[in-house]
Amino acid sequence: MIETFKKSSKLFCFGIAIAILIMTASTAVAETPEMYLVIEDGAGDGSGDSYSEVVNVYMANTAEDLYIDIEMENGPYTNAYMSLRPEFDLDMNSSTGDQDWSYTFGADYSGSFAFMHGYMRLINESNGEYISIPYTTEGSTYKIIIPFSELENKKYFGFKVHCSAPTGGDETQIITYRDQTSWNQFLNSAQHTGSPLRSAPDTNNMLWSAKPLNADQSLVSGSSVAIAEGKVFANCVGEIDMYGNPLGEIGALVAFDKDTGKEIWNATIDVAEWGSWSAPAYNDGKVFTSTGQDTNCIDAATGNILWTFTNPTGEASCNGGPAIADGKVICSDWQGNHYYCLDENTGNELWNHTVSGNAQSTPAIFDGKIVLTGWNEVYCLDMDGNLLWTVPNPSKSGNLCGSPSISDSSHPTTQLTDYIKGDYDSYGYSMVYLTTYDFYGDSNPALFALNLTDGSQIWNATIQRTDNTPTIAYGNLYVSGGCSGFSESQTFCFNATSGELIWSTAKEMNGIGDWTCSPTVADGKVFIGKPSGAYVGQNGLVALNAFTGEIIWESPNGGGTSAIADGVVYSIGGSATDVTLYAFGEETGDWNPWNDPDSEGLPDGTYITLTEVIDAYNCFRNGTPAPGTEASIDLTKVIDMYNAFRYESPM
């Protein structure tokens, strides 16, 4: 959001020309942003331009768009905009040293907000072309979605604020971008990176829990969810046995309210056979499920089934859910040894591919390539179904039961923390990460990194048997393994490029990690489940430090592969007879500087957190008292708190 407020001279007490505030803990469920760029504009007499510092951001391995709020309360600037520019060598032209691309968005302002006019578009400064940006208005705020996912190879960029010839006196401007509000498919995107790299809760506070209203239905143990349009979509079955196999013919897709857990609609679908824990997927107003012999397309708003494709072999899918990209839906039939490509809008079959061994994975899709597996081989196809390469299963004795993930072609060379990023190398190829499940032991390599270009092996590592999909964030690879009753559980962090082990949790029976639970990563945290003690399912969620593996928090609830949206973590967990969907996040509006457990009053000699600074500023800006108290927050208090935070001095 670009926010401006009339600034008293006291604001110079901030003691900075430019401050970069990066939020380390979300304190609101929906709208609190987590990256701030602050610029003070000097004289404000129109005599010159003002620029912020550049903040480098790494968004490789994500297919998400950028959500930004822009608010002008009085419009004191001639114009103001924000630039996205490459800040790494890999984005420079090697022969000229020039930037290969540069995009700018913003608005022109004249007079008061009522007379504001603006352009909402993304401009490619190298050729003058632009992409129109859809936006809505709420009062004085523009809510913009920048189609960053459409900008191929533009995932490394710098934020930079530019106020051109600012007028209207000394003003402060804040630009933020919001958390992504959706988690569209298994592990967030068709790449299966498992990371939105945005905010996530710092505590195990549970916002709500939910089950289907129909008492004959149960959430699928070990499954994950899709999140879009303010709803959480989850697959359900009826009664199951100890291995997760359904004992009846009940199948359903249930839509829960994302903020409350209230059931919105319930659609009947084919029962998930073989204990399948496949996840639903969302795209363009439609939800897709692959359960039993059917792949369904369901209206996300109403729950009405729009079309159904039934596997021609009569075989049911197992664990591999639908993957969606470029108007195509990829599904499978497990023992039928086929993957099918369907038209997203009609369900018509476009092509199919036969594999060696069971077709179990949720395919990974990136850069026009589809990677899928049979138990015995790895395959790479183009979007038209043409085979680009195939390699034998690299494992000595394990089967390719899990789903692949794909990294971007450029890899961090330094440990990355928060949102300020390090150096990068471009290797000219992406990597495919795969795991195997060995039914007979855990002594052989079970984690593999392949070159997406030709399938050649880059590195491997020995971990426990697993159906995990390795997830990718901060230049690292996160994976877990171990199956209750057969092998000990453990969670690992490897360097994604070299395969070097960075950390691992303790190896113990029913420890941290599980063969059916893939990690997800956000805000420097890894979310992973603890096994229930049964063959399938989890009973407990743990948040680990993404860089050290240390436990940040844990809960006895949830544990299935998490989905993250708006800073809230959603996870399914529980015993076979009591499977529940849980939402973990920070409560909205429960903070003030007098009762926060980290502050315990002002002044009291304690240290102030960045979250408290931002919340205090919001109370001041909105003219509202701190929640839970009649006391107001004035500008002096905001300045004092900011200085205490900045200089790491107690209040």
XYZ file of C-alpha atoms in Angstrom:
651
model
C 0.000 0.000 0.000
C 1.300 3.499 -0.596
C 0.102 5.487 2.376
C 0.670 9.180 2.930
C -0.132 11.159 6.017
C 0.349 14.829 6.888
C 3.633 14.862 8.687
C 4.541 17.084 11.611
C 8.109 18.233 12.031
C 8.428 15.745 14.854
C 8.621 12.974 12.306
C 12.224 13.952 11.700
C 12.824 12.354 15.083
C 12.752 9.102 13.201
C 16.324 10.120 12.483
C 16.378 8.540 9.031
C 15.966 9.513 5.442
C 15.057 6.014 4.414
C 14.054 3.115 6.659
C 13.348 -0.394 5.590
C 11.002 -2.211 7.904
C 10.580 -5.912 7.335
C 7.863 -7.418 9.435
C 8.927 -10.550 11.272
C 5.614 -11.432 12.851
C 2.128 -10.962 11.477
C -0.384 -9.604 13.963
C -3.455 -9.703 11.764
C -5.126 -12.513 9.954
C -5.865 -10.832 6.663
C -4.682 -7.370 5.784
C -1.472 -6.705 7.725
C 1.361 -6.495 5.198
C 4.836 -7.711 5.974
C 7.230 -5.596 3.922
C 7.554 -1.854 4.377
C 9.591 0.707 2.455
C 9.558 4.173 4.016
C 10.760 7.325 2.241
C 10.887 10.891 3.550
C 10.789 13.502 0.833
C 12.887 16.439 1.995
C 11.638 19.922 1.136
C 8.647 18.785 -0.897
C 8.792 21.929 -3.033
C 8.822 20.185 -6.388
C 12.475 20.921 -6.884
C 13.720 17.381 -7.311
C 13.124 13.687 -7.113
C 13.308 11.468 -4.048
C 14.270 7.816 -4.128
C 14.217 5.023 -1.637
C 16.945 2.486 -1.193
C 16.638 -0.729 -3.193
C 15.514 -3.869 -1.383
C 16.465 -7.038 -3.223
C 13.814 -9.732 -3.231
C 14.049 -13.360 -4.296
C 10.761 -14.697 -5.661
C 12.148 -17.498 -7.794
C 10.322 -20.804 -7.440
C 6.999 -19.063 -6.972
C 4.237 -18.580 -9.472
C 2.287 -16.134 -7.351
C 1.193 -12.662 -8.295
C 2.067 -9.579 -6.282
C -0.691 -8.050 -4.117
C -0.137 -4.366 -3.369
C -2.262 -1.677 -1.751
C -1.810 1.959 -2.791
C -3.416 4.726 -0.729
C -3.075 8.489 -1.187
C -4.811 10.495 1.512
C -4.130 13.963 0.093
C -2.117 13.340 -3.041
C 0.769 15.732 -2.390
C 2.983 14.358 -5.158
C 3.224 15.205 -8.809
C 3.696 11.510 -9.333
C 4.907 8.551 -7.364
C 5.740 5.080 -8.495
C 7.611 1.969 -7.624
C 10.151 0.191 -9.802
C 10.886 -3.484 -10.159
C 14.388 -3.852 -11.543
C 16.915 -6.667 -11.757
C 19.489 -6.384 -9.016
C 21.595 -9.463 -9.745
C 24.240 -10.188 -12.363
C 22.171 -12.985 -13.840
C 19.586 -10.448 -14.950
C 22.111 -8.283 -16.768
C 23.042 -8.598 -20.419
C 26.444 -10.285 -20.343
C 27.743 -8.445 -23.409
C 26.569 -4.917 -22.620
C 26.074 -4.963 -18.856
C 22.684 -3.326 -19.353
C 19.559 -4.379 -17.554
C 17.582 -6.859 -19.599
C 14.307 -5.597 -18.243
C 12.736 -2.997 -16.017
C 9.119 -2.605 -14.953
C 7.502 0.359 -13.281
C 4.041 0.825 -11.860
C 2.398 3.656 -10.018
C 0.071 6.582 -10.412
C 0.118 10.261 -11.318
C -1.314 12.506 -8.636
C -2.487 16.079 -8.852
C -4.231 18.057 -6.161
C -6.332 16.236 -3.609
C -7.215 12.579 -3.729
C -10.603 13.424 -5.182
C -8.887 14.701 -8.324
C -6.319 11.968 -8.508
C -5.796 10.278 -11.814
C -3.496 7.382 -12.387
C -2.253 4.623 -14.568
C -2.304 1.127 -13.221
C -0.072 -0.741 -15.572
C 3.290 -2.408 -15.689
C 5.664 -0.758 -18.148
C 8.543 -2.564 -19.805
C 10.969 0.318 -20.162
C 13.090 -1.493 -22.746
C 10.354 -1.425 -25.387
C 7.645 0.842 -23.986
C 5.032 -1.909 -23.908
C 2.947 -2.427 -20.813
C 0.672 -4.933 -19.151
C -2.619 -3.612 -17.812
C -3.077 -4.214 -14.093
C -6.534 -5.051 -12.744
C -7.447 -3.095 -9.648
C -10.385 -2.307 -7.392
C -10.960 0.668 -5.136
C -12.096 0.694 -1.528
C -12.498 4.271 -0.393
C -9.164 5.977 -0.989
C -7.264 2.732 -1.491
C -6.370 1.050 -4.759
C -6.049 -2.719 -4.408
C -3.812 -3.984 -7.160
C -2.813 -7.431 -8.322
C 0.354 -7.271 -10.390
C 0.478 -10.293 -12.724
C 4.019 -11.086 -11.720
C 3.516 -14.740 -12.635
C 3.181 -13.628 -16.266
C 6.637 -12.085 -16.285
C 8.818 -15.046 -17.183
C 12.278 -15.075 -15.631
C 11.525 -11.918 -13.680
C 11.579 -13.544 -10.252
C 14.652 -11.681 -8.981
C 14.024 -7.997 -8.549
C 14.537 -4.931 -6.442
C 11.851 -2.803 -4.876
C 12.554 0.880 -5.354
C 10.300 3.837 -4.534
C 10.554 6.989 -6.639
C 8.673 10.210 -5.902
C 9.126 12.561 -8.826
C 9.230 16.282 -7.952
C 7.217 15.796 -4.747
C 5.103 18.734 -3.667
C 2.914 19.586 -0.706
C 5.496 19.695 2.066
C 7.303 17.009 3.995
C 5.509 13.714 3.602
C 6.230 10.103 4.400
C 5.227 7.379 2.014
C 4.978 3.677 2.805
C 4.819 0.966 0.172
C 3.904 -2.575 1.120
C 2.862 -5.769 -0.514
C 0.380 -8.138 1.042
C 0.414 -11.840 1.704
C -0.884 -13.987 -1.085
C -4.509 -14.811 -0.355
C -4.603 -18.214 -2.029
C -2.850 -21.580 -2.116
C -4.141 -22.881 -5.404
C -2.864 -26.431 -5.593
C -0.702 -29.062 -3.970
C 2.302 -27.312 -2.388
C 1.152 -23.908 -3.632
C 2.010 -24.070 -7.325
C 2.460 -26.495 -10.194
C 6.198 -26.417 -9.387
C 5.447 -27.845 -5.909
C 7.860 -25.449 -4.230
C 5.746 -25.431 -1.067
C 6.620 -21.883 -0.120
C 4.931 -18.481 -0.450
C 7.960 -16.946 1.362
C 5.619 -14.589 3.201
C 4.369 -14.201 6.764
C 3.373 -17.104 9.003
C 2.370 -17.317 12.681
C 5.003 -17.083 15.426
C 2.910 -19.090 17.894
C 0.651 -22.135 17.878
C -2.464 -20.031 18.415
C -5.443 -21.869 16.907
C -7.975 -19.626 15.176
C -10.540 -22.346 14.525
C -11.086 -26.046 13.824
C -13.689 -27.644 11.561
C -15.184 -30.919 10.361
C -17.871 -31.631 7.743
C -21.419 -31.030 8.992
C -22.383 -34.454 7.641
C -21.446 -36.826 10.478
C -20.979 -39.653 7.958
C -18.137 -37.759 6.294
C -14.557 -37.437 7.507
C -11.670 -35.328 6.244
C -9.027 -37.420 4.476
C -6.188 -38.144 6.898
C -2.819 -37.010 5.547
C -4.387 -34.840 2.841
C -3.761 -31.173 2.104
C -6.137 -28.397 1.040
C -6.491 -25.704 -1.627
C -7.376 -22.106 -0.691
C -9.024 -19.509 -2.929
C -11.983 -17.114 -3.048
C -12.094 -16.991 0.760
C -12.636 -20.748 0.971
C -10.638 -23.790 2.058
C -11.351 -26.838 -0.112
C -10.831 -30.286 1.432
C -11.481 -33.876 0.307
C -13.612 -36.104 2.523
C -14.504 -39.813 2.784
C -16.683 -41.920 5.038
C -15.522 -44.575 7.498
C -11.997 -45.922 6.917
C -9.855 -48.820 8.181
C -6.495 -48.584 9.989
C -4.661 -48.083 6.684
C -6.934 -45.263 5.530
C -8.881 -47.409 3.053
C -12.544 -46.362 2.758
C -15.108 -48.851 3.990
C -18.014 -47.258 2.111
C -18.811 -45.303 -1.035
C -18.952 -41.808 0.474
C -16.842 -39.127 -1.179
C -17.142 -35.346 -0.917
C -15.404 -32.044 -1.500
C -16.226 -29.572 1.262
C -15.696 -25.795 1.110
C -15.057 -24.103 4.465
C -14.950 -20.359 5.130
C -11.271 -19.399 5.265
C -11.668 -17.058 8.241
C -14.187 -18.932 10.396
C -14.173 -22.606 9.367
C -17.907 -22.533 8.690
C -19.015 -25.011 6.017
C -20.184 -23.200 2.869
C -21.045 -26.081 0.549
C -20.602 -29.841 0.207
C -20.293 -31.585 -3.182
C -20.577 -35.342 -3.741
C -17.619 -36.842 -5.641
C -16.181 -40.330 -6.189
C -14.776 -41.954 -3.049
C -10.995 -41.739 -2.589
C -9.865 -45.343 -2.961
C -6.750 -47.017 -1.530
C -6.569 -44.472 1.280
C -5.591 -41.804 -1.263
C -4.571 -38.485 0.305
C -4.592 -36.450 -2.913
C -5.263 -32.721 -2.604
C -7.783 -30.650 -4.586
C -6.602 -27.840 -6.874
C -8.076 -24.464 -7.853
C -7.870 -22.301 -10.955
C -9.994 -19.514 -12.427
C -13.136 -20.046 -10.365
C -13.006 -23.842 -10.554
C -11.899 -26.580 -8.133
C -10.522 -29.880 -9.444
C -10.441 -33.229 -7.637
C -9.050 -36.628 -8.579
C -10.622 -39.306 -6.386
C -11.566 -42.841 -7.320
C -11.940 -43.185 -11.073
C -13.126 -39.600 -11.561
C -11.552 -36.211 -12.060
C -14.145 -33.518 -11.376
C -14.356 -29.825 -12.181
C -16.476 -28.006 -9.588
C -17.720 -24.425 -9.481
C -15.834 -22.816 -6.580
C -18.706 -20.468 -5.748
C -21.579 -22.960 -5.676
C -20.173 -26.489 -5.442
C -21.933 -27.504 -8.672
C -20.076 -30.096 -10.751
C -19.254 -28.634 -14.175
C -17.740 -31.739 -15.783
C -16.423 -35.204 -14.908
C -13.723 -37.285 -16.601
C -13.697 -41.011 -15.787
C -10.456 -42.939 -16.262
C -10.872 -45.118 -19.394
C -9.010 -48.015 -17.724
C -11.535 -48.226 -14.888
C -8.675 -47.879 -12.398
C -8.702 -45.393 -9.505
C -6.122 -42.712 -8.825
C -4.071 -42.939 -5.647
C -2.308 -40.061 -3.832
C -1.637 -38.155 -7.059
C -4.011 -35.207 -7.343
C -4.648 -32.930 -10.333
C -1.967 -30.492 -11.507
C -3.056 -27.426 -13.488
C -1.148 -25.165 -15.887
C -1.777 -23.408 -19.213
C -5.431 -24.446 -19.389
C -4.599 -28.116 -18.901
C -5.392 -30.532 -16.063
C -3.097 -33.543 -15.563
C -4.520 -36.536 -13.664
C -3.676 -40.249 -13.298
C -5.073 -43.765 -12.748
C -2.378 -45.405 -10.543
C -2.494 -49.140 -11.382
C -3.708 -48.255 -14.889
C -0.204 -46.801 -15.562
C -1.509 -43.672 -17.305
C -1.469 -39.916 -16.968
C -4.207 -37.972 -18.772
C -4.153 -34.383 -19.977
C -7.588 -32.747 -20.005
C -8.896 -29.444 -21.277
C -9.522 -27.319 -18.199
C -12.831 -25.908 -19.439
C -14.414 -28.987 -21.019
C -12.760 -32.034 -19.470
C -12.037 -33.422 -22.934
C -8.950 -35.650 -23.128
C -6.144 -33.961 -25.080
C -3.534 -36.704 -24.734
C -2.339 -39.445 -22.400
C 0.998 -40.999 -21.504
C 1.747 -44.558 -20.381
C 4.389 -45.090 -17.683
C 6.289 -48.069 -16.309
C 4.877 -48.960 -12.913
C 2.095 -47.275 -10.985
C 1.230 -43.686 -11.977
C 1.154 -42.200 -8.487
C 2.594 -38.680 -8.549
C 1.007 -35.273 -8.791
C 2.989 -34.012 -11.824
C 5.229 -30.958 -11.449
C 5.061 -28.319 -14.193
C 7.505 -25.503 -14.926
C 8.877 -23.662 -17.961
C 6.645 -25.588 -20.384
C 7.792 -28.962 -19.065
C 5.834 -31.627 -17.191
C 7.716 -34.034 -14.917
C 5.891 -37.174 -13.832
C 6.833 -40.612 -12.616
C 5.903 -44.244 -12.740
C 7.286 -46.365 -9.958
C 10.102 -47.434 -12.312
C 10.975 -44.347 -14.416
C 11.042 -40.537 -14.525
C 9.540 -38.747 -17.534
C 9.689 -35.198 -18.872
C 7.088 -34.116 -21.441
C 6.209 -30.848 -23.118
C 2.722 -29.375 -22.715
C 1.539 -31.194 -25.858
C 2.485 -34.574 -24.419
C 5.650 -35.086 -26.455
C 8.334 -37.019 -24.570
C 11.473 -34.928 -24.032
C 13.434 -37.471 -21.996
C 13.060 -40.430 -19.686
C 15.483 -41.959 -17.169
C 15.261 -45.119 -15.065
C 14.405 -44.883 -11.392
C 17.719 -43.744 -9.834
C 17.079 -45.685 -6.618
C 18.611 -49.124 -6.036
C 15.503 -50.578 -4.402
C 12.957 -47.844 -3.711
C 9.893 -46.979 -5.777
C 9.061 -43.512 -7.146
C 5.895 -43.119 -5.077
C 6.111 -39.407 -4.249
C 5.602 -36.322 -6.398
C 8.455 -34.273 -7.911
C 9.244 -30.601 -7.381
C 11.141 -28.250 -9.696
C 13.493 -25.385 -8.839
C 14.190 -22.293 -10.906
C 17.323 -22.167 -13.055
C 19.155 -19.772 -10.744
C 20.216 -20.744 -7.270
C 21.202 -18.749 -4.177
C 24.850 -19.060 -3.197
C 24.450 -17.641 0.306
C 22.129 -18.371 3.199
C 19.113 -16.131 2.788
C 17.264 -14.671 5.741
C 14.134 -12.584 5.997
C 13.451 -10.731 2.742
C 16.889 -9.246 2.106
C 18.623 -11.607 -0.260
C 22.148 -12.621 -1.131
C 24.049 -13.519 -4.277
C 22.907 -15.844 -7.017
C 24.445 -18.024 -9.686
C 22.700 -18.974 -12.905
C 23.408 -22.563 -13.894
C 21.331 -22.513 -17.043
C 19.139 -25.375 -15.897
C 16.485 -26.102 -13.309
C 16.562 -29.065 -10.956
C 13.992 -31.796 -10.401
C 13.802 -33.219 -6.876
C 12.424 -36.715 -6.212
C 12.107 -39.169 -3.334
C 11.602 -42.948 -3.221
C 9.896 -45.327 -0.822
C 11.880 -48.491 -0.071
C 9.576 -51.181 1.305
C 12.550 -53.125 2.680
C 14.871 -50.632 4.380
C 16.415 -47.157 4.658
C 20.081 -47.763 3.829
C 20.083 -46.538 0.214
C 19.807 -42.995 -1.219
C 16.155 -41.970 -1.336
C 16.460 -38.284 -2.311
C 17.611 -37.294 -5.797
C 18.302 -34.065 -7.710
C 18.129 -34.294 -11.520
C 18.834 -31.808 -14.288
C 15.506 -30.705 -15.799
C 17.172 -30.368 -19.201
C 18.100 -34.041 -19.672
C 17.345 -35.953 -16.451
C 20.987 -36.456 -15.511
C 21.619 -36.885 -11.801
C 23.229 -33.938 -9.960
C 23.336 -35.339 -6.425
C 21.617 -37.771 -4.056
C 21.247 -38.285 -0.308
C 20.293 -41.123 2.016
C 17.150 -40.439 4.023
C 14.342 -42.623 5.346
C 11.721 -44.112 3.043
C 9.212 -41.471 2.068
C 6.471 -40.339 -0.285
C 7.474 -36.724 0.428
C 7.649 -34.017 -2.179
C 10.805 -31.998 -1.384
C 10.019 -28.302 -1.001
C 12.237 -25.376 -1.976
C 12.917 -22.053 -0.226
C 15.870 -19.776 0.603
C 18.127 -21.864 -1.633
C 17.440 -24.905 0.524
C 15.553 -28.169 0.082
C 13.286 -29.430 2.860
C 12.117 -33.044 3.122
C 11.058 -35.582 5.744
C 10.800 -39.345 5.941
C 10.065 -42.300 8.187
C 7.015 -44.523 8.561
C 5.542 -45.503 11.929
C 6.304 -49.128 12.749
C 8.880 -49.451 9.970
C 11.454 -46.644 10.287
C 12.293 -43.653 12.457
C 11.051 -40.170 11.566
C 13.245 -37.216 10.668
C 13.145 -33.860 8.855
C 16.083 -32.589 6.783
C 17.355 -29.363 5.229
C 19.818 -29.661 2.314
C 21.488 -27.067 0.145
C 19.295 -27.289 -2.960
C 22.207 -26.850 -5.352
C 24.960 -29.004 -3.840
C 23.033 -31.485 -1.703
C 25.060 -30.564 1.383
C 23.188 -31.377 4.611
C 22.540 -28.163 6.551
C 20.556 -29.572 9.476
C 18.297 -32.437 10.496
C 16.014 -33.156 13.430
C 16.672 -36.040 15.798
C 16.124 -39.495 14.320
C 13.511 -41.202 16.460
C 10.383 -43.291 16.205
C 7.366 -41.001 15.767
C 9.666 -37.972 15.813
C 9.358 -34.871 13.612
C 8.395 -35.626 10.016
C 6.470 -38.380 8.268
C 6.413 -40.225 4.959
C 3.022 -38.807 3.893
C 3.572 -35.223 5.109
C 5.578 -32.822 2.920
C 7.077 -29.688 4.527
C 5.884 -26.185 3.703
C 7.967 -23.062 4.300
C 7.116 -19.416 5.019
C 8.552 -16.509 6.985
C 11.704 -18.427 7.927
C 9.714 -21.343 9.316
C 9.262 -24.964 8.191
C 5.880 -26.508 8.974
C 5.917 -30.285 9.294
C 3.764 -32.911 10.985
C 4.389 -35.528 13.635
C 3.166 -39.064 12.827
C 0.022 -40.296 14.530
C 1.506 -43.726 15.208
C -0.819 -45.287 12.650
C 0.294 -46.242 9.135
C -1.064 -42.979 7.701
C -1.946 -39.585 9.148
C -0.391 -37.043 11.472
C -1.197 -35.924 14.973
C 0.664 -32.699 15.687
C 2.202 -29.777 13.795
C 5.698 -28.367 14.378
C 7.190 -25.048 13.234
C 10.976 -25.263 12.809
C 13.493 -22.505 12.168
C 14.184 -22.835 8.438
C 17.900 -22.093 8.873
C 18.742 -24.033 12.056
C 16.042 -26.681 12.497
C 15.281 -25.512 16.024
C 11.671 -25.809 17.209
C 9.842 -22.463 17.232
C 6.483 -23.852 18.296
C 4.436 -27.025 18.162
C 0.819 -28.049 18.545
C -0.818 -31.419 19.262
C -3.289 -30.587 16.478
C -3.002 -30.742 12.695
C 0.121 -32.126 11.068
C -0.872 -32.954 7.483
C 0.856 -31.126 4.604
C 0.082 -27.476 5.369
C -1.304 -24.736 3.146
C -0.539 -21.080 3.923
C -2.540 -17.988 2.975
C -2.877 -14.533 4.530
C -0.303 -15.530 7.145
C -2.498 -18.403 8.372
C -1.410 -22.061 8.328
C -4.092 -24.656 7.511
C -3.429 -28.305 8.345
C -5.466 -31.522 8.646
C -4.688 -33.940 11.471
C -5.987 -36.272 14.153
C -6.724 -39.923 14.742
C -8.564 -41.968 12.110
C -11.853 -41.457 13.970
C -11.357 -37.743 14.665
C -9.741 -36.059 11.641
C -10.026 -32.256 11.819
C -8.996 -29.187 9.817
C -7.143 -26.574 11.882
C -6.240 -22.933 11.192
C -3.253 -21.435 13.042
C -2.614 -17.700 13.078
C -2.351 -14.503 15.060
C -5.501 -12.966 16.478
C -6.565 -9.619 15.015
C -6.806 -6.616 17.267
C -5.571 -8.091 20.543
C -2.421 -5.973 20.909
C -1.527 -2.814 22.736
C 1.790 -1.628 24.126
C 0.567 -1.903 27.717
C -0.591 -5.521 27.785
C 1.559 -7.232 25.143
C 3.526 -10.029 26.869
C 6.706 -8.899 25.085
C 6.418 -5.342 26.405
C 4.500 -5.463 29.702
C 4.055 -1.715 29.769
C 5.770 1.454 28.635
C 8.253 2.526 29.751
C 9.376 -0.596 31.622
C 12.881 -1.432 30.451
C 11.834 -4.078 27.947
C 12.718 -4.256 24.270
C 10.262 -3.338 21.538
C 9.545 -5.584 18.589
C 9.045 -4.459 15.001
C 5.503 -5.818 15.104
C 4.704 -3.435 17.964
C 6.147 -0.476 16.060
C 4.017 -1.203 13.017
C 0.861 -1.787 15.051
C 1.423 1.413 17.017
C 1.828 3.332 13.765
C -1.432 1.867 12.430
C -3.251 2.917 15.615
C -1.841 6.428 15.254
C -2.603 6.661 11.522
C -6.183 5.479 11.932
C -6.823 7.632 14.983
C -7.912 4.634 17.016
C -6.939 3.657 20.557
C -4.856 0.572 21.102
C -7.201 -2.442 21.235
C -8.349 -3.316 24.715
C -7.605 0.113 26.192
C -8.960 3.657 26.045
C -5.452 5.096 25.642
C -4.541 6.615 22.303
C -1.248 6.266 20.435
C 0.270 9.622 19.495
C 3.095 10.304 17.078
C 5.627 10.801 19.859
C 4.922 7.312 21.129
C 5.399 5.852 17.641
C 8.715 7.676 17.252
C 9.954 6.576 20.685
C 9.031 2.979 19.980
C 10.661 3.041 16.560
C 13.895 4.483 17.931
C 13.933 1.871 20.696
C 13.528 -0.842 18.097
C 16.050 0.642 15.670
C 18.810 1.113 18.251
C 17.933 -2.101 20.144
C 17.561 -0.115 23.338
C 14.932 -0.761 26.017
C 12.039 1.606 26.522
